[in-house]
Short mmCIF file of N, CA and C in Angstrom, two decimals:
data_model
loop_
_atom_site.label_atom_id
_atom_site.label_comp_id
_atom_site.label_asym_id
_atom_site.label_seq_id
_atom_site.Cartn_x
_atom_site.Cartn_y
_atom_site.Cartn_z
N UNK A 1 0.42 -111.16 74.95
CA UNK A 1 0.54 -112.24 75.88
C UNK A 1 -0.86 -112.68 76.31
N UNK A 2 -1.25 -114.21 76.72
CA UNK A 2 -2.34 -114.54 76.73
C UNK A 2 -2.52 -114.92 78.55
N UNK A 3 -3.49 -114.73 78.87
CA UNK A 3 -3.51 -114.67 80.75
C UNK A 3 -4.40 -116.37 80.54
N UNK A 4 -4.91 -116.91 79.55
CA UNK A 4 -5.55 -118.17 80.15
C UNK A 4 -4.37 -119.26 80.04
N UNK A 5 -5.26 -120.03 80.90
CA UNK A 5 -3.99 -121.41 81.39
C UNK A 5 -4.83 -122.60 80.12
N UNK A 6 -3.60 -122.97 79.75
CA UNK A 6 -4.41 -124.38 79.06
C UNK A 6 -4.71 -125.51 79.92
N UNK A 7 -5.59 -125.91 79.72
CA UNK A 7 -6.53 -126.94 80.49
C UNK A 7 -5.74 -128.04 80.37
N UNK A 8 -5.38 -129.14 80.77
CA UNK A 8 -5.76 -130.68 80.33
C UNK A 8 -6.87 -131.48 79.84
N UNK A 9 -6.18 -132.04 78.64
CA UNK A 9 -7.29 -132.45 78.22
C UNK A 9 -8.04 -133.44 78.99
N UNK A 10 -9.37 -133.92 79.23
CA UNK A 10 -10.35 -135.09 79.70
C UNK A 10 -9.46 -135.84 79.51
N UNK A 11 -8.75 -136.80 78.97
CA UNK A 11 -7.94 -137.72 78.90
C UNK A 11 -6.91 -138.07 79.75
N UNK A 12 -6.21 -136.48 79.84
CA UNK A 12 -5.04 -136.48 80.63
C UNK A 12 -5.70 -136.39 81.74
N UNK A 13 -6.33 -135.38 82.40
CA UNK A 13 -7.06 -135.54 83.22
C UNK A 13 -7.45 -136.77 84.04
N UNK A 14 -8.39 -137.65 83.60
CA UNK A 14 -8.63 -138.99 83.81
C UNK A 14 -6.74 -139.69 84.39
N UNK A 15 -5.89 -139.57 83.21
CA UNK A 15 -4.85 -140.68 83.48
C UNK A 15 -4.22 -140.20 84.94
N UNK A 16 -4.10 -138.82 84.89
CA UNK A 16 -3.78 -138.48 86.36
C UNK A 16 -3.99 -138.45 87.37
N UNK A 17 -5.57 -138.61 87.40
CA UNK A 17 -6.32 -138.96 88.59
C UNK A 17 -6.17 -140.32 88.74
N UNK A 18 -6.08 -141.42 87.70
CA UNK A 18 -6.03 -142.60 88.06
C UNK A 18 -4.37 -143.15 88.28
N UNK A 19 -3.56 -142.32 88.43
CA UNK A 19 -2.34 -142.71 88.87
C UNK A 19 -1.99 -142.21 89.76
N UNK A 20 -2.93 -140.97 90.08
CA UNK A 20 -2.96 -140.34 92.31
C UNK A 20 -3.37 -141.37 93.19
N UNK A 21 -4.84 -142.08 92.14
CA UNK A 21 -5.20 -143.28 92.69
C UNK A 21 -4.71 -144.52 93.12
N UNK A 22 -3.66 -144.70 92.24
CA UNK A 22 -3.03 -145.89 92.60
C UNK A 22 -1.77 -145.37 93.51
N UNK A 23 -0.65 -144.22 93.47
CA UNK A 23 0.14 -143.96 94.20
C UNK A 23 -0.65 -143.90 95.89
N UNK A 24 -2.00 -143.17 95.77
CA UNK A 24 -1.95 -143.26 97.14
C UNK A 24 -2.83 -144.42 98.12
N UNK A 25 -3.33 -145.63 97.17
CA UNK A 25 -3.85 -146.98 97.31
C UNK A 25 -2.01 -147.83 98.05
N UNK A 26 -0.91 -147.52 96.93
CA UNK A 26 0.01 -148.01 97.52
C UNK A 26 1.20 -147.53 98.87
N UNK A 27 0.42 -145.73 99.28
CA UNK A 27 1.30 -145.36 100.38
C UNK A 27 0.16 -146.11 101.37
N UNK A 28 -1.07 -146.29 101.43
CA UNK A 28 -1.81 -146.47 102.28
C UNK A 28 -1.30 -148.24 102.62
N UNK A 29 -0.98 -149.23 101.66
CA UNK A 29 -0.47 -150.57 102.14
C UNK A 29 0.65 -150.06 102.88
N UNK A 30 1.45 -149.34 101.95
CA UNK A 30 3.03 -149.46 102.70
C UNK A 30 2.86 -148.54 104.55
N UNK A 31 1.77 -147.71 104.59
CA UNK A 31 1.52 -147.81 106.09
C UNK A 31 1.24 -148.52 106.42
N UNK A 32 0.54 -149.56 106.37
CA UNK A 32 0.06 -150.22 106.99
C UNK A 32 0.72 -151.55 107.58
N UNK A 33 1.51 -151.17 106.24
CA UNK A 33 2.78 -152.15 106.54
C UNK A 33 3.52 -151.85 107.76
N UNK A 34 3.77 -150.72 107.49
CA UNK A 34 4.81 -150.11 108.83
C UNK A 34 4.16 -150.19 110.19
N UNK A 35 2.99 -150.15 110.25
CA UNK A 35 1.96 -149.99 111.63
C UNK A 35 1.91 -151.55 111.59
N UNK A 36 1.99 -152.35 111.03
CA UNK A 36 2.18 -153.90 111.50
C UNK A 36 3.94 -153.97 111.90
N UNK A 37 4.46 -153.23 111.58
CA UNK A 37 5.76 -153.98 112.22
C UNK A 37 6.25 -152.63 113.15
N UNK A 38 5.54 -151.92 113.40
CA UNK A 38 5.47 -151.21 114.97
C UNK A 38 5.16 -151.62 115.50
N UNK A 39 3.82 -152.44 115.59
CA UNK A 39 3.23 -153.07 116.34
C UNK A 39 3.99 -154.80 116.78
N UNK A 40 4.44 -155.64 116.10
CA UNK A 40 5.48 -156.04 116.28
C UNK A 40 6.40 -155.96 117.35
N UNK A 41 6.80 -154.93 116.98
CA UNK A 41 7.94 -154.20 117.47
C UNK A 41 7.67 -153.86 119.12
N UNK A 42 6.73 -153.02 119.28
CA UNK A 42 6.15 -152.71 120.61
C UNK A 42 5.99 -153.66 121.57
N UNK A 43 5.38 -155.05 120.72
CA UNK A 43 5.25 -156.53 121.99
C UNK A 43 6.29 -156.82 122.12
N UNK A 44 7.41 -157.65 120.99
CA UNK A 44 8.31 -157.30 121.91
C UNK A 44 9.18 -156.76 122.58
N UNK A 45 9.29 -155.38 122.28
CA UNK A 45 9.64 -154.77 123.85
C UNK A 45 8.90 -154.81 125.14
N UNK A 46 7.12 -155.17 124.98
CA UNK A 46 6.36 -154.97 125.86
C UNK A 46 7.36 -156.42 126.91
N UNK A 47 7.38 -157.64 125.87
CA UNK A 47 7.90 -158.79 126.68
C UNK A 47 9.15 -159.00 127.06
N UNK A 48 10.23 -158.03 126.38
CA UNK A 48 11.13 -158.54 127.11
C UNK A 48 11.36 -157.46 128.66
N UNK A 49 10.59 -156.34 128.63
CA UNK A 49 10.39 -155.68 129.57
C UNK A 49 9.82 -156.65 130.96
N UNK A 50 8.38 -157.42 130.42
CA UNK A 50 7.70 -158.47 131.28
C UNK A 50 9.00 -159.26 131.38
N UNK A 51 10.08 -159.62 130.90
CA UNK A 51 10.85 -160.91 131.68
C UNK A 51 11.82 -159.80 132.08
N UNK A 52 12.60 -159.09 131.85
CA UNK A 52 13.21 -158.00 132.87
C UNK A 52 12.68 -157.86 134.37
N UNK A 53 11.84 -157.40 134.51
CA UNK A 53 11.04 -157.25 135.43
C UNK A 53 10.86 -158.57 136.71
N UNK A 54 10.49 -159.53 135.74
CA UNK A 54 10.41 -160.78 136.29
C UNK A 54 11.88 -161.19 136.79
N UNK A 55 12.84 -160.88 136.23
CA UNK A 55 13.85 -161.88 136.80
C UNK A 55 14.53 -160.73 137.68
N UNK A 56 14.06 -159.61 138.32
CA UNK A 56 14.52 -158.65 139.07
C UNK A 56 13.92 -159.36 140.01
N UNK A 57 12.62 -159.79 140.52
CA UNK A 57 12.05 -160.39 141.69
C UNK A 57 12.78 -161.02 141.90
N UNK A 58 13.06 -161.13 143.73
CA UNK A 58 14.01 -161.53 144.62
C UNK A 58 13.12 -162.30 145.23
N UNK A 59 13.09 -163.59 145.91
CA UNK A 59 12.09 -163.82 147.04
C UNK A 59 12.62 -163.29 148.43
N UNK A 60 12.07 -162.77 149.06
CA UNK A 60 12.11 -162.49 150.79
C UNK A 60 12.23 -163.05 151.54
N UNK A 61 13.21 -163.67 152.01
CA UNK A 61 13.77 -165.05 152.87
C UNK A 61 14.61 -164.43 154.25
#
């Protein structure tokens, strides 16, 4: 029985690194994607909180 590991070749090597490259070029859009529509998301709740709020004011008469 032989204890060494076969290598990849330079070739394969290369193709795999350049397809880590691109998988993690495209998780990094698709965050970013998501952190734009959190953010989104957060104003408006920030605003409909601001008109909640607002239409609770009573005037003092």
């Amino acid at each position: 029985m032989t204890d060494k590991y076969p290598y990849p070749s330079e070739a394969t090597r290369k193709d795999c690194l350049d397809r880590l490259r691109e998988s993690n070029r495209q998780l990094e859009l698709y965050n970013l994607f998501l952190d734009d529509a959190i953010s989104q998301i957060d104003s408006e709740l920030r605003q409909q909180k601001r008109e909640r709020l607002l239409q609770r004011v009573q005037p003092a008469n």
